[in-house]
PDB file of C-alpha atoms in Angstrom:
ATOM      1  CA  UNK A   1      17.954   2.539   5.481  1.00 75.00           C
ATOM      2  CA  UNK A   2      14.221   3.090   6.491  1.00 85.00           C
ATOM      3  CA  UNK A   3      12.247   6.093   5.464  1.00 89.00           C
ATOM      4  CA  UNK A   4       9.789   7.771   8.012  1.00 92.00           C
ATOM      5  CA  UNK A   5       6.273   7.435   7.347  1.00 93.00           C
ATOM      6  CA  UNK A   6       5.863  11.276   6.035  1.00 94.00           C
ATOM      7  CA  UNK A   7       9.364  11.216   3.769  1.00 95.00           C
ATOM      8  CA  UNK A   8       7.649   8.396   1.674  1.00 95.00           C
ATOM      9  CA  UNK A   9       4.520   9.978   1.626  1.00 96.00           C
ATOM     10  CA  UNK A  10       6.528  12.795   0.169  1.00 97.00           C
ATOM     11  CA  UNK A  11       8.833  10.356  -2.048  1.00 97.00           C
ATOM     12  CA  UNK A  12       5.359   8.833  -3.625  1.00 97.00           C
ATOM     13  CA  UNK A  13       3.596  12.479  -4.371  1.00 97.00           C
ATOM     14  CA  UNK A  14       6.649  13.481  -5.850  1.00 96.00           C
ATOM     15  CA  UNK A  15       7.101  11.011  -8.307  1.00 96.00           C
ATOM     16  CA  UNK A  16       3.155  11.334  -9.127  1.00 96.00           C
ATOM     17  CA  UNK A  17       3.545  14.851  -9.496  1.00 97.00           C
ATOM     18  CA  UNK A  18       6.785  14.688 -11.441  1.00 96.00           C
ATOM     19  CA  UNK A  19       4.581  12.402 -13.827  1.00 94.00           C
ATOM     20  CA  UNK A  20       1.353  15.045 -14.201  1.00 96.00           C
ATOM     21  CA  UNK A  21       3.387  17.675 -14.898  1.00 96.00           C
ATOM     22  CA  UNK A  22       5.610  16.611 -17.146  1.00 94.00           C
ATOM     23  CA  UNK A  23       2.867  14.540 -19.320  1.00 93.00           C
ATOM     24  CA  UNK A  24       1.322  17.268 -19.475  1.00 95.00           C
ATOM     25  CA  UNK A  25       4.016  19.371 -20.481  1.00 94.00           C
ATOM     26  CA  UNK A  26       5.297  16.813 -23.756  1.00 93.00           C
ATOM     27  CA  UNK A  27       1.789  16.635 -25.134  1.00 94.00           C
ATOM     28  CA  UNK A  28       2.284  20.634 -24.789  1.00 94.00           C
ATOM     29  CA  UNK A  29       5.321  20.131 -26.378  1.00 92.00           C
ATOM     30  CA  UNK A  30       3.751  17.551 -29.165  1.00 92.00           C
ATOM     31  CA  UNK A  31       1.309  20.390 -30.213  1.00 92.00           C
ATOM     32  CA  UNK A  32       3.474  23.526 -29.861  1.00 88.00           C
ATOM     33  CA  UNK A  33       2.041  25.906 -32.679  1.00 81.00           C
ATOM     34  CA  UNK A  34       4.417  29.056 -32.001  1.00 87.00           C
ATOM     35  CA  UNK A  35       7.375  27.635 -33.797  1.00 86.00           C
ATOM     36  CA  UNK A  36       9.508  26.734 -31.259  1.00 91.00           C
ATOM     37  CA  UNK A  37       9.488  23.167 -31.168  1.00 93.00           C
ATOM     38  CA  UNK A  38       8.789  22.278 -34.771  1.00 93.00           C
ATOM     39  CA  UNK A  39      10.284  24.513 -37.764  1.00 91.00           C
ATOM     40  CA  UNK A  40       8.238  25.756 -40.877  1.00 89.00           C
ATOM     41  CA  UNK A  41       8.351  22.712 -42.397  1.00 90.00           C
ATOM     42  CA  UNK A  42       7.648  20.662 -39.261  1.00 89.00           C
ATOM     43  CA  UNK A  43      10.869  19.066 -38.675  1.00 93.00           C
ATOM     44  CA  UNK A  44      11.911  19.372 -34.917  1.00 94.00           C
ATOM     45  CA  UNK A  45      13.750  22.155 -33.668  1.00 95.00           C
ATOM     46  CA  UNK A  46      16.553  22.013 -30.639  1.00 95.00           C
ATOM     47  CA  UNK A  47      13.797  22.886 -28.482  1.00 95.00           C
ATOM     48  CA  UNK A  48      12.130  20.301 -29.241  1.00 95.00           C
ATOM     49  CA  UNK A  49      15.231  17.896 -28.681  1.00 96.00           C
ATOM     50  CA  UNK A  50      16.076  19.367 -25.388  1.00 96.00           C
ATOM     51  CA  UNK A  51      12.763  19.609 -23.907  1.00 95.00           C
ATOM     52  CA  UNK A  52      11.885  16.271 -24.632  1.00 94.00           C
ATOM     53  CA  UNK A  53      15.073  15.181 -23.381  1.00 96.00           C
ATOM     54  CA  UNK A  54      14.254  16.592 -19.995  1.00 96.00           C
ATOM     55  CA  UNK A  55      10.617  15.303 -19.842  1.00 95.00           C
ATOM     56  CA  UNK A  56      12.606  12.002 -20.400  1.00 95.00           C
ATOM     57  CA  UNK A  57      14.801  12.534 -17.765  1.00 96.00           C
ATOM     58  CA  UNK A  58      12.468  13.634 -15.484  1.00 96.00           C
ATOM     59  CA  UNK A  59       9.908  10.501 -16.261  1.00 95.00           C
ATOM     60  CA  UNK A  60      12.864   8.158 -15.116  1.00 96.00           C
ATOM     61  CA  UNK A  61      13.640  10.463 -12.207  1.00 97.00           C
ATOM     62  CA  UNK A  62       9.857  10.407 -11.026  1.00 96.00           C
ATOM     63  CA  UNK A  63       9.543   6.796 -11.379  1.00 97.00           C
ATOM     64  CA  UNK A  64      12.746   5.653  -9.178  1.00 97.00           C
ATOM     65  CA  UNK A  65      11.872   8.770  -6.580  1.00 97.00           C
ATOM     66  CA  UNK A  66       8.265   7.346  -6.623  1.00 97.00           C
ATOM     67  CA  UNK A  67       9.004   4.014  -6.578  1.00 97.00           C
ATOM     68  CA  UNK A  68      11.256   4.537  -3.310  1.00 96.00           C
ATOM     69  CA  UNK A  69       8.439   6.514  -1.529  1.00 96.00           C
ATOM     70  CA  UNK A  70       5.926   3.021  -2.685  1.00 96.00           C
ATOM     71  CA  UNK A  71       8.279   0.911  -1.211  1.00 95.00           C
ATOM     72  CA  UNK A  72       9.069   2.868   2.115  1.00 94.00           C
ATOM     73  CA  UNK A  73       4.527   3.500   2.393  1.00 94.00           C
ATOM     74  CA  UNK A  74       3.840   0.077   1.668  1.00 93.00           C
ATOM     75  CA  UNK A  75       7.283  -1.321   4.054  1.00 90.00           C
ATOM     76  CA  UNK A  76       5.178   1.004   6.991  1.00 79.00           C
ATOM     77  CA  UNK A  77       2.346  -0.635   6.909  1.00 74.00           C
ATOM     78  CA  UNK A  78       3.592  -4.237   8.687  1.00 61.00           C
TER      79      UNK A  78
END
């Protein structure tokens, strides 16, 4: 299959973006002080365990979505 020129563009900035966001978002979740993600006596909560689970998720999903878009930028350029 061969991507255009603008869908890997758009393949690469989304899998930097999914990265920025969601680093951002587990250090967030790292130093949560409102009790959601870490109970009184600072064991993780559920929301802790689900959160990070997504920010997981969504670190593999960025990768393989922005390693497609690298691929289909750098393929372009022959």
């Amino acid at each position: 299959m061969k991507l255009s020129r603008r869908v890997s563009w758009f393949l690469l900035a989304f899998g930097v973006w999914s990265w920025v966001i969601w680093v951002t978002f587990a250090k967030n979740l790292w130093k949560d002080g409102s009790g959601l993600a870490f109970d009184d006596a600072g064991d993780p909560t559920a929301y802790f365990w689900v959160h990070l689970a997504l920010a997981v998720t969504s670190f593999i999903l960025g990768t393989v979505v922005g390693a497609i878009g690298f691929r289909g930028v750098r393929a372009g350029k022959k």
